[in-house]
């Protein structure tokens, strides 16, 4: 078995807008990627051709699948949490779902949002960060969720995405200092192609396209936790030093 990465996001289109560079680089080098999305994005401001929230959720599920295929993601799943309501989610139960998937897929690296909520400081992004980070630790502890009857697994590294810029029109953002800088220039066209699969959200792409053109040549991540004690060090490869 080769290298494996799990990416946990809150909404359809997070996989390409936020993490598209890291994912495209990973799949290009043969890393097996599993992307878990917690909501179907029914509360999005842009409604596309949908007739109601349920219909928008259906559309966005299809868009998510199409985007994942463009990025080369081999495994993708959309869970059933309500968009814009993750602050009310049962953390124990949500964590259990992610622990189950981590113990089954057994990733070397887990990637998610930072607690700052990302560029648009969305509460769902903060919650997916907190739940995923807890699940990262719980997945390796035998006393957590023994009823799953799955062998514990502690991924080698947990990364949170961060940024080297902020959006002036948004609420204040306090991004974490980065420890990993990825050169994503060569996969920016793939990232944009994946975003274009989210037809219902094309107005979003139009609004962020200037930022992608200006800042999309790099992605920034912070090493939050690791399976072994180690000093913080700058790297340009999330899998640096990890053996298959």
Short mmCIF file of C-alpha atoms in Angstrom, two decimals:
data_model
loop_
_atom_site.label_atom_id
_atom_site.label_comp_id
_atom_site.label_asym_id
_atom_site.label_seq_id
_atom_site.Cartn_x
_atom_site.Cartn_y
_atom_site.Cartn_z
CA UNK A 1 0.00 0.00 0.00
CA UNK A 2 1.20 3.52 -0.81
CA UNK A 3 0.84 6.85 0.93
CA UNK A 4 -2.65 7.91 2.00
CA UNK A 5 -4.13 11.30 2.85
CA UNK A 6 -7.52 12.17 4.34
CA UNK A 7 -8.97 15.64 3.80
CA UNK A 8 -11.97 16.67 5.92
CA UNK A 9 -14.02 19.68 4.79
CA UNK A 10 -17.31 21.34 5.68
CA UNK A 11 -18.95 22.15 2.34
CA UNK A 12 -18.88 21.08 -1.29
CA UNK A 13 -16.30 23.34 -3.06
CA UNK A 14 -14.02 23.49 0.02
CA UNK A 15 -12.09 20.60 -1.50
CA UNK A 16 -11.06 22.68 -4.52
CA UNK A 17 -11.09 26.27 -3.26
CA UNK A 18 -9.23 25.63 0.00
CA UNK A 19 -7.34 22.36 -0.49
CA UNK A 20 -7.29 21.88 -4.26
CA UNK A 21 -3.58 22.45 -4.65
CA UNK A 22 -2.52 19.99 -1.97
CA UNK A 23 -4.96 17.38 -3.23
CA UNK A 24 -3.96 17.71 -6.88
CA UNK A 25 -0.26 17.50 -6.00
CA UNK A 26 -0.91 14.42 -3.87
CA UNK A 27 -2.96 12.50 -6.42
CA UNK A 28 -0.47 13.43 -9.15
CA UNK A 29 2.30 11.65 -7.22
CA UNK A 30 0.14 8.60 -6.56
CA UNK A 31 -1.08 9.35 -3.05
CA UNK A 32 -4.43 7.73 -2.27
CA UNK A 33 -6.79 10.50 -1.14
CA UNK A 34 -10.04 10.24 0.81
CA UNK A 35 -12.13 13.43 1.08
CA UNK A 36 -14.88 13.61 3.69
CA UNK A 37 -17.38 16.50 3.47
CA UNK A 38 -19.66 16.97 6.48
CA UNK A 39 -22.55 18.92 4.88
CA UNK A 40 -24.23 19.18 1.49
CA UNK A 41 -24.17 22.98 1.36
CA UNK A 42 -27.94 23.57 1.39
CA UNK A 43 -27.56 26.96 3.09
CA UNK A 44 -25.40 28.49 0.36
CA UNK A 45 -26.29 32.04 -0.69
CA UNK A 46 -25.99 31.07 -4.35
CA UNK A 47 -28.89 28.78 -5.20
CA UNK A 48 -28.18 28.04 -8.87
CA UNK A 49 -31.11 26.36 -10.60
CA UNK A 50 -32.36 24.68 -7.43
CA UNK A 51 -36.03 24.79 -6.46
CA UNK A 52 -35.47 24.49 -2.69
CA UNK A 53 -32.84 23.60 -0.11
CA UNK A 54 -33.21 19.86 -0.60
CA UNK A 55 -32.79 20.24 -4.35
CA UNK A 56 -29.73 22.44 -3.86
CA UNK A 57 -28.26 19.77 -1.61
CA UNK A 58 -28.78 17.18 -4.35
CA UNK A 59 -27.14 19.44 -6.92
CA UNK A 60 -24.18 20.18 -4.71
CA UNK A 61 -23.64 16.50 -3.96
CA UNK A 62 -23.32 15.89 -7.69
CA UNK A 63 -21.01 18.88 -8.06
CA UNK A 64 -18.84 17.63 -5.20
CA UNK A 65 -18.45 14.24 -6.87
CA UNK A 66 -17.53 15.83 -10.20
CA UNK A 67 -14.98 18.13 -8.57
CA UNK A 68 -13.38 15.25 -6.67
CA UNK A 69 -13.02 13.31 -9.90
CA UNK A 70 -11.23 16.24 -11.57
CA UNK A 71 -8.82 16.45 -8.62
CA UNK A 72 -8.12 12.74 -8.89
CA UNK A 73 -9.61 11.89 -5.50
CA UNK A 74 -10.15 8.13 -5.31
CA UNK A 75 -12.53 8.09 -2.34
CA UNK A 76 -15.03 10.78 -1.42
CA UNK A 77 -18.04 10.87 0.86
CA UNK A 78 -20.58 13.48 1.86
CA UNK A 79 -22.10 13.09 5.32
CA UNK A 80 -25.54 14.27 6.44
CA UNK A 81 -24.89 17.22 8.76
CA UNK A 82 -26.86 20.42 8.24
CA UNK A 83 -25.07 23.27 6.50
CA UNK A 84 -24.41 26.29 8.75
CA UNK A 85 -25.40 24.20 11.78
CA UNK A 86 -22.20 22.37 12.69
CA UNK A 87 -21.94 24.43 15.88
CA UNK A 88 -24.90 22.36 17.10
CA UNK A 89 -23.46 18.99 16.06
CA UNK A 90 -22.87 16.29 18.65
CA UNK A 91 -19.06 16.30 18.75
CA UNK A 92 -18.92 12.80 20.26
CA UNK A 93 -21.01 11.32 17.45
CA UNK A 94 -19.37 13.34 14.68
CA UNK A 95 -15.96 12.41 16.03
CA UNK A 96 -16.97 8.76 16.05
CA UNK A 97 -17.84 8.91 12.35
CA UNK A 98 -14.45 10.36 11.52
CA UNK A 99 -12.62 7.93 13.81
CA UNK A 100 -14.33 5.05 12.04
CA UNK A 101 -13.17 6.37 8.68
CA UNK A 102 -9.63 7.04 9.90
CA UNK A 103 -9.31 3.54 11.34
CA UNK A 104 -10.65 2.06 8.12
CA UNK A 105 -8.73 4.16 5.57
CA UNK A 106 -5.63 4.48 7.80
CA UNK A 107 -4.20 7.72 6.38
CA UNK A 108 -0.63 8.82 6.91
CA UNK A 109 -1.66 12.49 6.83
CA UNK A 110 -4.91 14.22 7.82
CA UNK A 111 -5.68 17.73 6.54
CA UNK A 112 -8.48 20.11 7.52
CA UNK A 113 -9.29 23.75 8.26
CA UNK A 114 -7.71 25.80 11.02
CA UNK A 115 -9.66 26.95 14.04
CA UNK A 116 -9.72 30.47 12.59
CA UNK A 117 -12.47 29.35 10.19
CA UNK A 118 -10.60 29.97 6.96
CA UNK A 119 -10.62 33.06 4.78
CA UNK A 120 -14.36 33.60 5.25
CA UNK A 121 -14.19 32.75 9.00
CA UNK A 122 -17.13 30.36 8.58
CA UNK A 123 -18.27 28.72 11.86
CA UNK A 124 -18.64 25.40 10.03
CA UNK A 125 -14.95 25.56 9.13
CA UNK A 126 -14.03 26.10 12.77
CA UNK A 127 -16.18 23.18 13.85
CA UNK A 128 -14.85 20.79 11.22
CA UNK A 129 -11.36 21.75 12.40
CA UNK A 130 -12.19 21.00 16.02
CA UNK A 131 -14.00 17.72 15.30
CA UNK A 132 -11.35 16.45 12.89
CA UNK A 133 -8.52 17.37 15.26
CA UNK A 134 -10.19 15.52 18.12
CA UNK A 135 -10.85 12.51 15.89
CA UNK A 136 -7.20 12.50 14.81
CA UNK A 137 -6.16 11.86 18.42
CA UNK A 138 -9.06 9.58 19.30
CA UNK A 139 -8.46 7.33 16.29
CA UNK A 140 -5.21 6.13 17.85
CA UNK A 141 -6.60 5.43 21.32
CA UNK A 142 -8.02 1.98 21.96
CA UNK A 143 -10.32 3.22 24.73
CA UNK A 144 -12.11 5.59 22.36
CA UNK A 145 -15.04 3.97 20.55
CA UNK A 146 -14.11 0.31 21.18
CA UNK A 147 -17.57 -0.59 19.89
CA UNK A 148 -16.33 0.15 16.37
CA UNK A 149 -14.28 -3.06 16.60
CA UNK A 150 -11.55 -1.48 14.48
CA UNK A 151 -7.82 -1.45 15.16
CA UNK A 152 -6.69 1.97 16.47
CA UNK A 153 -4.74 4.08 14.01
CA UNK A 154 -2.80 7.27 14.69
CA UNK A 155 -1.99 9.12 11.45
CA UNK A 156 1.57 10.41 11.23
CA UNK A 157 0.60 14.08 10.86
CA UNK A 158 -2.29 16.49 11.23
CA UNK A 159 -2.18 19.68 9.17
CA UNK A 160 -4.42 22.74 9.33
CA UNK A 161 -4.62 25.00 6.32
CA UNK A 162 -3.56 28.60 6.90
CA UNK A 163 -2.98 31.62 4.67
CA UNK A 164 -0.53 34.36 3.72
CA UNK A 165 -3.30 36.87 2.96
CA UNK A 166 -6.70 37.95 4.27
CA UNK A 167 -9.88 39.35 2.73
CA UNK A 168 -10.40 43.00 3.59
CA UNK A 169 -14.19 42.85 3.50
CA UNK A 170 -14.34 39.93 5.96
CA UNK A 171 -14.17 39.79 9.74
CA UNK A 172 -10.66 39.83 11.25
CA UNK A 173 -8.72 36.62 10.63
CA UNK A 174 -5.91 35.41 12.89
CA UNK A 175 -4.19 32.73 10.79
CA UNK A 176 -1.65 30.35 12.29
CA UNK A 177 2.00 30.63 11.22
CA UNK A 178 2.77 28.06 8.55
CA UNK A 179 5.26 25.20 8.66
CA UNK A 180 4.58 23.80 5.18
CA UNK A 181 4.54 25.74 1.92
CA UNK A 182 3.38 23.89 -1.19
CA UNK A 183 4.23 25.07 -4.69
CA UNK A 184 0.84 24.67 -6.36
CA UNK A 185 1.39 26.77 -9.49
CA UNK A 186 1.44 23.80 -11.84
CA UNK A 187 -1.87 22.43 -10.55
CA UNK A 188 -3.76 25.74 -10.39
CA UNK A 189 -5.55 24.99 -13.71
CA UNK A 190 -6.76 21.68 -12.25
CA UNK A 191 -7.98 23.46 -9.13
CA UNK A 192 -9.95 25.95 -11.23
CA UNK A 193 -11.35 23.18 -13.44
CA UNK A 194 -12.56 21.39 -10.31
CA UNK A 195 -14.16 24.59 -9.01
CA UNK A 196 -15.97 25.02 -12.34
CA UNK A 197 -17.78 21.74 -11.67
CA UNK A 198 -19.65 23.59 -8.91
CA UNK A 199 -22.00 25.23 -11.40
CA UNK A 200 -24.38 26.46 -8.71
CA UNK A 201 -21.50 28.36 -7.08
CA UNK A 202 -19.94 29.98 -10.15
CA UNK A 203 -20.58 33.49 -8.74
CA UNK A 204 -18.24 32.51 -5.90
CA UNK A 205 -15.56 31.47 -8.36
CA UNK A 206 -15.94 34.77 -10.19
CA UNK A 207 -15.49 36.71 -6.95
CA UNK A 208 -12.45 34.74 -5.76
CA UNK A 209 -10.78 34.30 -9.15
CA UNK A 210 -8.59 37.41 -8.68
CA UNK A 211 -7.31 35.94 -5.40
CA UNK A 212 -6.64 32.57 -7.04
CA UNK A 213 -4.73 34.25 -9.85
CA UNK A 214 -2.68 36.30 -7.38
CA UNK A 215 -2.16 33.83 -4.53
CA UNK A 216 -2.96 30.42 -6.03
CA UNK A 217 0.66 29.55 -6.77
CA UNK A 218 1.15 28.42 -3.17
CA UNK A 219 -0.78 26.83 -0.32
CA UNK A 220 0.17 27.16 3.33
CA UNK A 221 -0.30 24.62 6.12
CA UNK A 222 0.55 24.33 9.80
CA UNK A 223 1.71 21.06 11.35
CA UNK A 224 -0.59 20.78 14.38
CA UNK A 225 0.19 17.28 15.68
CA UNK A 226 2.47 14.38 14.87
CA UNK A 227 2.70 10.73 15.90
CA UNK A 228 6.16 11.27 17.39
CA UNK A 229 7.68 14.23 19.28
CA UNK A 230 9.55 16.53 16.92
CA UNK A 231 10.54 20.19 16.59
CA UNK A 232 8.63 22.46 14.27
CA UNK A 233 10.46 22.75 10.96
CA UNK A 234 9.69 24.29 7.60
CA UNK A 235 8.98 21.86 4.77
CA UNK A 236 7.59 21.83 1.24
CA UNK A 237 6.19 18.31 1.38
CA UNK A 238 3.51 17.07 3.77
CA UNK A 239 4.88 13.53 3.41
CA UNK A 240 8.55 14.41 3.92
CA UNK A 241 10.18 11.55 5.83
CA UNK A 242 7.04 9.38 5.96
CA UNK A 243 7.53 5.82 4.77
CA UNK A 244 4.79 3.89 3.01
#
